[in-house]
mmCIF file with all atom_site columns, C-alpha atoms in Angstrom:
data_model
loop_
_atom_site.group_PDB
_atom_site.id
_atom_site.type_symbol
_atom_site.label_atom_id
_atom_site.label_alt_id
_atom_site.label_comp_id
_atom_site.label_asym_id
_atom_site.label_entity_id
_atom_site.label_seq_id
_atom_site.pdbx_PDB_ins_code
_atom_site.Cartn_x
_atom_site.Cartn_y
_atom_site.Cartn_z
_atom_site.occupancy
_atom_site.B_iso_or_equiv
_atom_site.pdbx_formal_charge
_atom_site.auth_seq_id
_atom_site.auth_comp_id
_atom_site.auth_asym_id
_atom_site.auth_atom_id
_atom_site.pdbx_PDB_model_num
ATOM 1   C CA . GLY A 1 1   ? 197.607 -67.036 -10.431 1.00 60.00 ? 29  GLY A CA 1
ATOM 2   C CA . ALA A 1 2   ? 197.646 -63.346 -9.708  1.00 65.00 ? 30  ALA A CA 1
ATOM 3   C CA . VAL A 1 3   ? 199.393 -62.369 -6.568  1.00 91.00 ? 31  VAL A CA 1
ATOM 4   C CA . VAL A 1 4   ? 199.472 -59.409 -4.344  1.00 95.00 ? 32  VAL A CA 1
ATOM 5   C CA . SER A 1 5   ? 202.517 -58.910 -2.150  1.00 95.00 ? 33  SER A CA 1
ATOM 6   C CA . GLN A 1 6   ? 202.361 -56.845 0.985   1.00 96.00 ? 34  GLN A CA 1
ATOM 7   C CA . HIS A 1 7   ? 205.491 -55.634 2.896   1.00 96.00 ? 35  HIS A CA 1
ATOM 8   C CA . PRO A 1 8   ? 206.335 -55.823 5.737   1.00 97.00 ? 36  PRO A CA 1
ATOM 9   C CA . SER A 1 9   ? 204.379 -58.678 7.176   1.00 96.00 ? 37  SER A CA 1
ATOM 10  C CA . TRP A 1 10  ? 204.846 -57.232 10.568  1.00 97.00 ? 38  TRP A CA 1
ATOM 11  C CA . VAL A 1 11  ? 206.352 -54.062 12.124  1.00 97.00 ? 39  VAL A CA 1
ATOM 12  C CA . ILE A 1 12  ? 206.806 -52.733 15.521  1.00 97.00 ? 40  ILE A CA 1
ATOM 13  C CA . CYS A 1 13  ? 207.344 -48.906 15.734  1.00 96.00 ? 41  CYS A CA 1
ATOM 14  C CA . LYS A 1 14  ? 207.557 -46.408 18.583  1.00 97.00 ? 42  LYS A CA 1
ATOM 15  C CA . SER A 1 15  ? 204.801 -43.854 19.224  1.00 97.00 ? 43  SER A CA 1
ATOM 16  C CA . GLY A 1 16  ? 205.175 -40.822 17.099  1.00 97.00 ? 44  GLY A CA 1
ATOM 17  C CA . THR A 1 17  ? 207.126 -42.349 14.160  1.00 97.00 ? 45  THR A CA 1
ATOM 18  C CA . SER A 1 18  ? 205.642 -43.018 10.692  1.00 97.00 ? 46  SER A CA 1
ATOM 19  C CA . VAL A 1 19  ? 205.428 -46.452 9.032   1.00 98.00 ? 47  VAL A CA 1
ATOM 20  C CA . LYS A 1 20  ? 204.992 -47.165 5.254   1.00 98.00 ? 48  LYS A CA 1
ATOM 21  C CA . ILE A 1 21  ? 203.202 -50.306 4.046   1.00 98.00 ? 49  ILE A CA 1
ATOM 22  C CA . GLU A 1 22  ? 203.668 -51.410 0.494   1.00 97.00 ? 50  GLU A CA 1
ATOM 23  C CA . CYS A 1 23  ? 201.202 -53.352 -1.685  1.00 96.00 ? 51  CYS A CA 1
ATOM 24  C CA . ARG A 1 24  ? 202.427 -54.671 -4.982  1.00 96.00 ? 52  ARG A CA 1
ATOM 25  C CA . SER A 1 25  ? 200.562 -56.544 -7.781  1.00 94.00 ? 53  SER A CA 1
ATOM 26  C CA . LEU A 1 26  ? 203.236 -58.951 -8.885  1.00 93.00 ? 54  LEU A CA 1
ATOM 27  C CA . ASP A 1 27  ? 201.914 -60.233 -12.246 1.00 90.00 ? 55  ASP A CA 1
ATOM 28  C CA . PHE A 1 28  ? 199.149 -57.949 -13.260 1.00 90.00 ? 56  PHE A CA 1
ATOM 29  C CA . GLN A 1 29  ? 198.335 -54.202 -13.428 1.00 91.00 ? 57  GLN A CA 1
ATOM 30  C CA . ALA A 1 30  ? 195.986 -52.757 -10.856 1.00 90.00 ? 58  ALA A CA 1
ATOM 31  C CA . THR A 1 31  ? 194.043 -49.619 -11.553 1.00 86.00 ? 59  THR A CA 1
ATOM 32  C CA . THR A 1 32  ? 192.372 -49.922 -8.222  1.00 90.00 ? 60  THR A CA 1
ATOM 33  C CA . MET A 1 33  ? 193.662 -50.926 -4.936  1.00 93.00 ? 61  MET A CA 1
ATOM 34  C CA . PHE A 1 34  ? 191.705 -51.061 -1.505  1.00 94.00 ? 62  PHE A CA 1
ATOM 35  C CA . TRP A 1 35  ? 193.084 -50.653 2.017   1.00 97.00 ? 63  TRP A CA 1
ATOM 36  C CA . TYR A 1 36  ? 191.566 -52.151 5.071   1.00 97.00 ? 64  TYR A CA 1
ATOM 37  C CA . ARG A 1 37  ? 192.125 -52.287 8.778   1.00 97.00 ? 65  ARG A CA 1
ATOM 38  C CA . GLN A 1 38  ? 191.118 -55.148 11.117  1.00 96.00 ? 66  GLN A CA 1
ATOM 39  C CA . PHE A 1 39  ? 191.230 -54.907 14.892  1.00 95.00 ? 67  PHE A CA 1
ATOM 40  C CA . PRO A 1 40  ? 191.412 -58.306 16.790  1.00 91.00 ? 68  PRO A CA 1
ATOM 41  C CA . LYS A 1 41  ? 188.296 -60.570 16.491  1.00 89.00 ? 69  LYS A CA 1
ATOM 42  C CA . GLN A 1 42  ? 186.480 -57.798 14.404  1.00 92.00 ? 70  GLN A CA 1
ATOM 43  C CA . SER A 1 43  ? 185.454 -57.517 10.825  1.00 92.00 ? 71  SER A CA 1
ATOM 44  C CA . LEU A 1 44  ? 187.441 -56.131 7.953   1.00 94.00 ? 72  LEU A CA 1
ATOM 45  C CA . MET A 1 45  ? 186.956 -52.347 7.676   1.00 94.00 ? 73  MET A CA 1
ATOM 46  C CA . LEU A 1 46  ? 187.506 -50.580 4.433   1.00 95.00 ? 74  LEU A CA 1
ATOM 47  C CA . MET A 1 47  ? 189.716 -47.526 4.910   1.00 96.00 ? 75  MET A CA 1
ATOM 48  C CA . ALA A 1 48  ? 190.223 -46.106 1.474   1.00 95.00 ? 76  ALA A CA 1
ATOM 49  C CA . THR A 1 49  ? 190.030 -46.819 -2.342  1.00 93.00 ? 77  THR A CA 1
ATOM 50  C CA . SER A 1 50  ? 193.179 -45.935 -4.244  1.00 91.00 ? 78  SER A CA 1
ATOM 51  C CA . ASN A 1 51  ? 193.127 -45.277 -7.878  1.00 88.00 ? 79  ASN A CA 1
ATOM 52  C CA . GLU A 1 52  ? 196.410 -45.148 -9.925  1.00 86.00 ? 80  GLU A CA 1
ATOM 53  C CA . GLY A 1 53  ? 197.401 -41.380 -10.653 1.00 84.00 ? 81  GLY A CA 1
ATOM 54  C CA . SER A 1 54  ? 194.646 -39.824 -8.533  1.00 86.00 ? 82  SER A CA 1
ATOM 55  C CA . LYS A 1 55  ? 193.973 -39.074 -4.941  1.00 88.00 ? 83  LYS A CA 1
ATOM 56  C CA . ALA A 1 56  ? 192.546 -41.785 -2.768  1.00 93.00 ? 84  ALA A CA 1
ATOM 57  C CA . THR A 1 57  ? 188.885 -41.825 -1.629  1.00 93.00 ? 85  THR A CA 1
ATOM 58  C CA . TYR A 1 58  ? 188.690 -42.244 2.275   1.00 95.00 ? 86  TYR A CA 1
ATOM 59  C CA . GLU A 1 59  ? 185.802 -43.868 4.088   1.00 94.00 ? 87  GLU A CA 1
ATOM 60  C CA . GLN A 1 60  ? 183.932 -41.834 6.673   1.00 93.00 ? 88  GLN A CA 1
ATOM 61  C CA . GLY A 1 61  ? 185.842 -41.537 9.910   1.00 94.00 ? 89  GLY A CA 1
ATOM 62  C CA . VAL A 1 62  ? 189.368 -42.373 8.343   1.00 96.00 ? 90  VAL A CA 1
ATOM 63  C CA . GLU A 1 63  ? 191.667 -39.386 8.670   1.00 95.00 ? 91  GLU A CA 1
ATOM 64  C CA . LYS A 1 64  ? 193.304 -38.682 5.311   1.00 93.00 ? 92  LYS A CA 1
ATOM 65  C CA . ASP A 1 65  ? 196.328 -36.695 6.746   1.00 95.00 ? 93  ASP A CA 1
ATOM 66  C CA . LYS A 1 66  ? 196.990 -39.590 9.059   1.00 96.00 ? 94  LYS A CA 1
ATOM 67  C CA . PHE A 1 67  ? 196.728 -42.479 6.680   1.00 97.00 ? 95  PHE A CA 1
ATOM 68  C CA . LEU A 1 68  ? 198.595 -41.247 3.496   1.00 96.00 ? 96  LEU A CA 1
ATOM 69  C CA . ILE A 1 69  ? 197.854 -43.312 0.339   1.00 95.00 ? 97  ILE A CA 1
ATOM 70  C CA . ASN A 1 70  ? 200.111 -43.124 -2.801  1.00 92.00 ? 98  ASN A CA 1
ATOM 71  C CA . HIS A 1 71  ? 199.342 -45.112 -5.879  1.00 90.00 ? 99  HIS A CA 1
ATOM 72  C CA . ALA A 1 72  ? 202.006 -43.945 -8.189  1.00 82.00 ? 100 ALA A CA 1
ATOM 73  C CA . SER A 1 73  ? 202.103 -46.784 -10.552 1.00 90.00 ? 101 SER A CA 1
ATOM 74  C CA . LEU A 1 74  ? 199.776 -49.682 -11.804 1.00 91.00 ? 102 LEU A CA 1
ATOM 75  C CA . THR A 1 75  ? 201.574 -52.160 -9.636  1.00 93.00 ? 103 THR A CA 1
ATOM 76  C CA . LEU A 1 76  ? 202.376 -50.289 -6.464  1.00 94.00 ? 104 LEU A CA 1
ATOM 77  C CA . SER A 1 77  ? 200.186 -48.522 -3.692  1.00 95.00 ? 105 SER A CA 1
ATOM 78  C CA . THR A 1 78  ? 201.570 -47.407 -0.401  1.00 96.00 ? 106 THR A CA 1
ATOM 79  C CA . LEU A 1 79  ? 199.885 -46.565 3.013   1.00 97.00 ? 107 LEU A CA 1
ATOM 80  C CA . THR A 1 80  ? 201.837 -44.454 5.364   1.00 97.00 ? 108 THR A CA 1
ATOM 81  C CA . VAL A 1 81  ? 200.671 -44.288 8.960   1.00 98.00 ? 109 VAL A CA 1
ATOM 82  C CA . THR A 1 82  ? 201.906 -40.793 10.102  1.00 97.00 ? 110 THR A CA 1
ATOM 83  C CA . SER A 1 83  ? 202.704 -40.195 13.753  1.00 97.00 ? 111 SER A CA 1
ATOM 84  C CA . ALA A 1 84  ? 201.638 -43.643 14.759  1.00 97.00 ? 112 ALA A CA 1
ATOM 85  C CA . HIS A 1 85  ? 199.937 -44.179 18.185  1.00 96.00 ? 113 HIS A CA 1
ATOM 86  C CA . PRO A 1 86  ? 199.102 -47.374 20.024  1.00 97.00 ? 114 PRO A CA 1
ATOM 87  C CA . GLU A 1 87  ? 195.604 -47.089 19.048  1.00 96.00 ? 115 GLU A CA 1
ATOM 88  C CA . ASP A 1 88  ? 196.777 -47.334 15.462  1.00 97.00 ? 116 ASP A CA 1
ATOM 89  C CA . SER A 1 89  ? 198.083 -50.915 16.269  1.00 97.00 ? 117 SER A CA 1
ATOM 90  C CA . SER A 1 90  ? 196.073 -53.105 13.953  1.00 97.00 ? 118 SER A CA 1
ATOM 91  C CA . PHE A 1 91  ? 196.215 -55.615 11.042  1.00 97.00 ? 119 PHE A CA 1
ATOM 92  C CA . TYR A 1 92  ? 196.265 -53.606 7.743   1.00 98.00 ? 120 TYR A CA 1
ATOM 93  C CA . ILE A 1 93  ? 195.417 -55.405 4.416   1.00 97.00 ? 121 ILE A CA 1
ATOM 94  C CA . CYS A 1 94  ? 195.406 -54.289 0.796   1.00 97.00 ? 122 CYS A CA 1
ATOM 95  C CA . SER A 1 95  ? 193.627 -55.785 -2.230  1.00 95.00 ? 123 SER A CA 1
ATOM 96  C CA . ALA A 1 96  ? 193.815 -55.120 -5.812  1.00 93.00 ? 124 ALA A CA 1
ATOM 97  C CA . ILE A 1 97  ? 191.830 -55.646 -9.057  1.00 89.00 ? 125 ILE A CA 1
ATOM 98  C CA . ARG A 1 98  ? 193.057 -56.169 -12.402 1.00 84.00 ? 126 ARG A CA 1
ATOM 99  C CA . ALA A 1 99  ? 192.944 -53.121 -14.557 1.00 77.00 ? 127 ALA A CA 1
ATOM 100 C CA . GLY A 1 100 ? 189.732 -52.919 -16.729 1.00 71.00 ? 128 GLY A CA 1
ATOM 101 C CA . SER A 1 101 ? 188.390 -56.104 -15.259 1.00 72.00 ? 129 SER A CA 1
ATOM 102 C CA . TYR A 1 102 ? 185.685 -55.850 -12.632 1.00 74.00 ? 130 TYR A CA 1
ATOM 103 C CA . ASN A 1 103 ? 184.379 -59.186 -13.573 1.00 84.00 ? 131 ASN A CA 1
ATOM 104 C CA . SER A 1 104 ? 187.421 -60.864 -11.917 1.00 86.00 ? 132 SER A CA 1
ATOM 105 C CA . PRO A 1 105 ? 188.422 -61.615 -8.236  1.00 90.00 ? 133 PRO A CA 1
ATOM 106 C CA . LEU A 1 106 ? 190.017 -59.281 -5.856  1.00 92.00 ? 134 LEU A CA 1
ATOM 107 C CA . HIS A 1 107 ? 193.384 -60.334 -4.894  1.00 94.00 ? 135 HIS A CA 1
ATOM 108 C CA . PHE A 1 108 ? 194.338 -59.698 -1.217  1.00 96.00 ? 136 PHE A CA 1
ATOM 109 C CA . GLY A 1 109 ? 197.703 -59.261 0.290   1.00 96.00 ? 137 GLY A CA 1
ATOM 110 C CA . ASN A 1 110 ? 198.709 -61.299 3.426   1.00 95.00 ? 138 ASN A CA 1
ATOM 111 C CA . GLY A 1 111 ? 198.376 -58.264 5.690   1.00 96.00 ? 139 GLY A CA 1
ATOM 112 C CA . THR A 1 112 ? 200.722 -56.250 7.910   1.00 97.00 ? 140 THR A CA 1
ATOM 113 C CA . ARG A 1 113 ? 200.543 -56.409 11.582  1.00 97.00 ? 141 ARG A CA 1
ATOM 114 C CA . LEU A 1 114 ? 201.503 -53.070 13.133  1.00 98.00 ? 142 LEU A CA 1
ATOM 115 C CA . THR A 1 115 ? 202.319 -52.740 16.737  1.00 97.00 ? 143 THR A CA 1
ATOM 116 C CA . VAL A 1 116 ? 202.854 -49.301 18.021  1.00 97.00 ? 144 VAL A CA 1
ATOM 117 C CA . THR A 1 117 ? 204.643 -49.097 21.542  1.00 96.00 ? 145 THR A CA 1
ATOM 118 C CA . ASP B 2 1   ? 175.096 -46.988 -0.757  1.00 55.00 ? 3   ASP B CA 1
ATOM 119 C CA . ALA B 2 2   ? 174.864 -50.889 -1.058  1.00 59.00 ? 4   ALA B CA 1
ATOM 120 C CA . LYS B 2 3   ? 175.760 -52.826 1.970   1.00 82.00 ? 5   LYS B CA 1
ATOM 121 C CA . THR B 2 4   ? 175.745 -56.561 2.613   1.00 92.00 ? 6   THR B CA 1
ATOM 122 C CA . THR B 2 5   ? 174.064 -58.294 5.731   1.00 95.00 ? 7   THR B CA 1
ATOM 123 C CA . GLN B 2 6   ? 175.071 -61.640 7.003   1.00 97.00 ? 8   GLN B CA 1
ATOM 124 C CA . PRO B 2 7   ? 174.536 -63.653 10.099  1.00 97.00 ? 9   PRO B CA 1
ATOM 125 C CA . ASN B 2 8   ? 177.360 -63.052 12.654  1.00 96.00 ? 10  ASN B CA 1
ATOM 126 C CA . SER B 2 9   ? 177.977 -66.854 12.952  1.00 97.00 ? 11  SER B CA 1
ATOM 127 C CA . MET B 2 10  ? 176.864 -70.220 11.835  1.00 98.00 ? 12  MET B CA 1
ATOM 128 C CA . GLU B 2 11  ? 177.770 -73.754 12.759  1.00 97.00 ? 13  GLU B CA 1
ATOM 129 C CA . SER B 2 12  ? 178.098 -76.908 10.757  1.00 96.00 ? 14  SER B CA 1
ATOM 130 C CA . ASN B 2 13  ? 178.851 -80.559 11.096  1.00 96.00 ? 15  ASN B CA 1
ATOM 131 C CA . GLU B 2 14  ? 181.845 -81.939 9.158   1.00 97.00 ? 16  GLU B CA 1
ATOM 132 C CA . GLU B 2 15  ? 180.847 -83.608 5.800   1.00 96.00 ? 17  GLU B CA 1
ATOM 133 C CA . GLU B 2 16  ? 177.522 -81.855 5.744   1.00 96.00 ? 18  GLU B CA 1
ATOM 134 C CA . PRO B 2 17  ? 176.365 -79.081 3.395   1.00 96.00 ? 19  PRO B CA 1
ATOM 135 C CA . VAL B 2 18  ? 176.491 -75.383 4.565   1.00 97.00 ? 20  VAL B CA 1
ATOM 136 C CA . HIS B 2 19  ? 174.377 -72.531 3.224   1.00 98.00 ? 21  HIS B CA 1
ATOM 137 C CA . LEU B 2 20  ? 175.668 -69.100 4.112   1.00 98.00 ? 22  LEU B CA 1
ATOM 138 C CA . PRO B 2 21  ? 173.148 -66.283 3.332   1.00 98.00 ? 23  PRO B CA 1
ATOM 139 C CA . CYS B 2 22  ? 173.858 -62.732 2.365   1.00 97.00 ? 24  CYS B CA 1
ATOM 140 C CA . ASN B 2 23  ? 171.358 -59.922 1.936   1.00 97.00 ? 25  ASN B CA 1
ATOM 141 C CA . HIS B 2 24  ? 172.068 -57.003 -0.388  1.00 95.00 ? 26  HIS B CA 1
ATOM 142 C CA . SER B 2 25  ? 168.760 -55.328 -0.973  1.00 94.00 ? 27  SER B CA 1
ATOM 143 C CA . THR B 2 26  ? 170.094 -52.162 -2.193  1.00 91.00 ? 28  THR B CA 1
ATOM 144 C CA . ILE B 2 27  ? 172.380 -53.798 -4.804  1.00 92.00 ? 29  ILE B CA 1
ATOM 145 C CA . SER B 2 28  ? 172.833 -51.947 -8.070  1.00 90.00 ? 30  SER B CA 1
ATOM 146 C CA . GLY B 2 29  ? 172.672 -53.297 -11.484 1.00 90.00 ? 31  GLY B CA 1
ATOM 147 C CA . THR B 2 30  ? 176.502 -53.165 -12.089 1.00 89.00 ? 32  THR B CA 1
ATOM 148 C CA . ASP B 2 31  ? 177.444 -54.821 -8.672  1.00 92.00 ? 33  ASP B CA 1
ATOM 149 C CA . TYR B 2 32  ? 179.173 -58.124 -8.863  1.00 94.00 ? 34  TYR B CA 1
ATOM 150 C CA . ILE B 2 33  ? 178.543 -60.509 -5.875  1.00 96.00 ? 35  ILE B CA 1
ATOM 151 C CA . HIS B 2 34  ? 181.831 -61.798 -4.524  1.00 96.00 ? 36  HIS B CA 1
ATOM 152 C CA . TRP B 2 35  ? 182.489 -64.246 -1.573  1.00 97.00 ? 37  TRP B CA 1
ATOM 153 C CA . TYR B 2 36  ? 185.881 -64.397 0.243   1.00 97.00 ? 38  TYR B CA 1
ATOM 154 C CA . ARG B 2 37  ? 186.950 -66.282 3.377   1.00 97.00 ? 39  ARG B CA 1
ATOM 155 C CA . GLN B 2 38  ? 189.501 -65.274 5.906   1.00 96.00 ? 40  GLN B CA 1
ATOM 156 C CA . LEU B 2 39  ? 191.617 -67.360 8.261   1.00 94.00 ? 41  LEU B CA 1
ATOM 157 C CA . PRO B 2 40  ? 193.022 -65.694 11.370  1.00 89.00 ? 42  PRO B CA 1
ATOM 158 C CA . SER B 2 41  ? 195.959 -63.473 10.725  1.00 89.00 ? 43  SER B CA 1
ATOM 159 C CA . GLN B 2 42  ? 195.747 -63.812 6.991   1.00 92.00 ? 44  GLN B CA 1
ATOM 160 C CA . GLY B 2 43  ? 194.362 -61.994 4.078   1.00 94.00 ? 45  GLY B CA 1
ATOM 161 C CA . PRO B 2 44  ? 191.044 -63.004 2.711   1.00 96.00 ? 46  PRO B CA 1
ATOM 162 C CA . GLU B 2 45  ? 190.996 -65.814 -0.013  1.00 95.00 ? 47  GLU B CA 1
ATOM 163 C CA . TYR B 2 46  ? 188.705 -65.735 -3.052  1.00 95.00 ? 48  TYR B CA 1
ATOM 164 C CA . VAL B 2 47  ? 185.824 -68.206 -3.182  1.00 97.00 ? 49  VAL B CA 1
ATOM 165 C CA . ILE B 2 48  ? 183.481 -67.394 -5.968  1.00 97.00 ? 50  ILE B CA 1
ATOM 166 C CA . HIS B 2 49  ? 181.710 -64.468 -7.716  1.00 96.00 ? 51  HIS B CA 1
ATOM 167 C CA . GLY B 2 50  ? 178.819 -63.954 -9.973  1.00 96.00 ? 52  GLY B CA 1
ATOM 168 C CA . LEU B 2 51  ? 176.456 -61.313 -11.438 1.00 95.00 ? 53  LEU B CA 1
ATOM 169 C CA . THR B 2 52  ? 173.051 -62.837 -12.204 1.00 95.00 ? 54  THR B CA 1
ATOM 170 C CA . SER B 2 53  ? 173.449 -66.475 -12.850 1.00 94.00 ? 55  SER B CA 1
ATOM 171 C CA . ASN B 2 54  ? 174.281 -69.258 -10.389 1.00 95.00 ? 56  ASN B CA 1
ATOM 172 C CA . VAL B 2 55  ? 177.894 -70.192 -10.341 1.00 96.00 ? 57  VAL B CA 1
ATOM 173 C CA . ASN B 2 56  ? 179.923 -73.274 -9.530  1.00 96.00 ? 58  ASN B CA 1
ATOM 174 C CA . ASN B 2 57  ? 183.679 -73.934 -9.013  1.00 95.00 ? 59  ASN B CA 1
ATOM 175 C CA . ARG B 2 58  ? 185.743 -76.339 -7.371  1.00 93.00 ? 60  ARG B CA 1
ATOM 176 C CA . MET B 2 59  ? 185.357 -74.674 -3.788  1.00 92.00 ? 61  MET B CA 1
ATOM 177 C CA . ALA B 2 60  ? 181.634 -73.838 -3.749  1.00 97.00 ? 62  ALA B CA 1
ATOM 178 C CA . SER B 2 61  ? 178.436 -72.839 -5.430  1.00 98.00 ? 63  SER B CA 1
ATOM 179 C CA . LEU B 2 62  ? 176.886 -69.426 -5.440  1.00 98.00 ? 64  LEU B CA 1
ATOM 180 C CA . ALA B 2 63  ? 173.145 -69.178 -5.720  1.00 98.00 ? 65  ALA B CA 1
ATOM 181 C CA . ILE B 2 64  ? 171.796 -65.651 -6.702  1.00 98.00 ? 66  ILE B CA 1
ATOM 182 C CA . ALA B 2 65  ? 168.123 -64.749 -6.212  1.00 97.00 ? 67  ALA B CA 1
ATOM 183 C CA . GLU B 2 66  ? 166.200 -63.681 -9.253  1.00 96.00 ? 68  GLU B CA 1
ATOM 184 C CA . ASP B 2 67  ? 165.816 -60.069 -8.042  1.00 96.00 ? 69  ASP B CA 1
ATOM 185 C CA . ARG B 2 68  ? 169.617 -60.140 -6.812  1.00 96.00 ? 70  ARG B CA 1
ATOM 186 C CA . LYS B 2 69  ? 168.653 -58.900 -3.494  1.00 96.00 ? 71  LYS B CA 1
ATOM 187 C CA . SER B 2 70  ? 170.156 -61.833 -1.732  1.00 97.00 ? 72  SER B CA 1
ATOM 188 C CA . SER B 2 71  ? 172.671 -64.691 -2.450  1.00 97.00 ? 73  SER B CA 1
ATOM 189 C CA . THR B 2 72  ? 173.805 -67.956 -0.703  1.00 98.00 ? 74  THR B CA 1
ATOM 190 C CA . LEU B 2 73  ? 177.205 -69.484 -0.735  1.00 98.00 ? 75  LEU B CA 1
ATOM 191 C CA . ILE B 2 74  ? 177.008 -73.268 -0.662  1.00 98.00 ? 76  ILE B CA 1
ATOM 192 C CA . LEU B 2 75  ? 179.772 -75.441 0.699   1.00 97.00 ? 77  LEU B CA 1
ATOM 193 C CA . HIS B 2 76  ? 178.716 -78.864 -0.441  1.00 95.00 ? 78  HIS B CA 1
ATOM 194 C CA . ARG B 2 77  ? 180.574 -80.896 2.203   1.00 96.00 ? 79  ARG B CA 1
ATOM 195 C CA . ALA B 2 78  ? 182.117 -78.812 4.972   1.00 96.00 ? 80  ALA B CA 1
ATOM 196 C CA . THR B 2 79  ? 185.538 -79.782 6.263   1.00 96.00 ? 81  THR B CA 1
ATOM 197 C CA . LEU B 2 80  ? 187.361 -78.582 9.366   1.00 96.00 ? 82  LEU B CA 1
ATOM 198 C CA . ARG B 2 81  ? 189.505 -76.370 6.911   1.00 95.00 ? 83  ARG B CA 1
ATOM 199 C CA . ASP B 2 82  ? 186.449 -74.511 5.889   1.00 96.00 ? 84  ASP B CA 1
ATOM 200 C CA . ALA B 2 83  ? 186.177 -72.961 9.260   1.00 97.00 ? 85  ALA B CA 1
ATOM 201 C CA . ALA B 2 84  ? 186.811 -69.180 8.595   1.00 97.00 ? 86  ALA B CA 1
ATOM 202 C CA . VAL B 2 85  ? 185.069 -65.875 8.355   1.00 97.00 ? 87  VAL B CA 1
ATOM 203 C CA . TYR B 2 86  ? 183.087 -65.505 5.025   1.00 98.00 ? 88  TYR B CA 1
ATOM 204 C CA . TYR B 2 87  ? 182.543 -62.106 3.479   1.00 97.00 ? 89  TYR B CA 1
ATOM 205 C CA . CYS B 2 88  ? 179.996 -61.337 0.823   1.00 97.00 ? 90  CYS B CA 1
ATOM 206 C CA . ILE B 2 89  ? 181.140 -58.316 -1.068  1.00 95.00 ? 91  ILE B CA 1
ATOM 207 C CA . LEU B 2 90  ? 179.692 -56.172 -3.697  1.00 94.00 ? 92  LEU B CA 1
ATOM 208 C CA . LEU B 2 91  ? 182.204 -54.931 -6.273  1.00 91.00 ? 93  LEU B CA 1
ATOM 209 C CA . SER B 2 92  ? 181.599 -52.522 -9.229  1.00 86.00 ? 94  SER B CA 1
ATOM 210 C CA . ILE B 2 93  ? 183.852 -49.939 -10.877 1.00 79.00 ? 95  ILE B CA 1
ATOM 211 C CA . ASN B 2 94  ? 185.915 -48.269 -8.206  1.00 69.00 ? 96  ASN B CA 1
ATOM 212 C CA . MET B 2 95  ? 183.461 -49.286 -5.424  1.00 82.00 ? 97  MET B CA 1
ATOM 213 C CA . LEU B 2 96  ? 183.409 -51.948 -2.884  1.00 87.00 ? 98  LEU B CA 1
ATOM 214 C CA . THR B 2 97  ? 180.964 -52.616 -0.059  1.00 89.00 ? 99  THR B CA 1
ATOM 215 C CA . PHE B 2 98  ? 180.456 -55.377 2.480   1.00 89.00 ? 100 PHE B CA 1
ATOM 216 C CA . GLY B 2 99  ? 179.319 -56.122 5.889   1.00 85.00 ? 101 GLY B CA 1
ATOM 217 C CA . GLY B 2 100 ? 180.521 -57.851 9.056   1.00 91.00 ? 102 GLY B CA 1
ATOM 218 C CA . GLY B 2 101 ? 181.001 -61.537 7.563   1.00 96.00 ? 103 GLY B CA 1
ATOM 219 C CA . THR B 2 102 ? 179.907 -64.743 9.054   1.00 97.00 ? 104 THR B CA 1
ATOM 220 C CA . ARG B 2 103 ? 182.119 -66.843 11.196  1.00 97.00 ? 105 ARG B CA 1
ATOM 221 C CA . LEU B 2 104 ? 181.656 -70.399 10.164  1.00 98.00 ? 106 LEU B CA 1
ATOM 222 C CA . MET B 2 105 ? 182.484 -72.998 12.831  1.00 97.00 ? 107 MET B CA 1
ATOM 223 C CA . VAL B 2 106 ? 182.723 -76.739 11.780  1.00 97.00 ? 108 VAL B CA 1
ATOM 224 C CA . LYS B 2 107 ? 182.339 -79.510 14.242  1.00 96.00 ? 109 LYS B CA 1
ATOM 225 C CA . PRO B 2 108 ? 183.885 -82.872 13.716  1.00 94.00 ? 110 PRO B CA 1
#
């Protein structure tokens, strides 16, 4: 079945540094990928919608200059948390949908746990 | 924008059926209704999806109201492994909306 690989699965970084998270669709092309954030014991929160070859669409309240999204190919989207601070510590998840196929499941990555010290 | 509304939590006994409701009164004609479930510290897992007609698969059934303003995910016999947070998600071209999910607890 279709698989989405997210890397790294966890990362610890120091305050002020930047962290890049990768989301790859392994056996299908994904025109659209979605990025989410989830704090402990809370619901998923959609951060942004990433379309291949164009700028990401950010949800209200999500700083686009802090959470940089690049979707340069049909199989890879990256989320960079710039100048990370402890309040950015969270579980970040991506999902992808097969190109041209909205009548098909979303495929989620297994998430990246970010801890900023 | 369309948004889904689900109860925060539900409880079920093992081996009994579970009906998880979702309201999506502002659904548009192109929105597919998807259900996913999430275990702690994992990405969500696909359960089922549909557009207008009821759907069945090996995991669950999806009952969609005639006006599409609500849907119900049916687990026919709950097991302890079904304990998770269930999300009802509306998906159309380039757009995805959902609410807070339902935490399902299954008692042995």
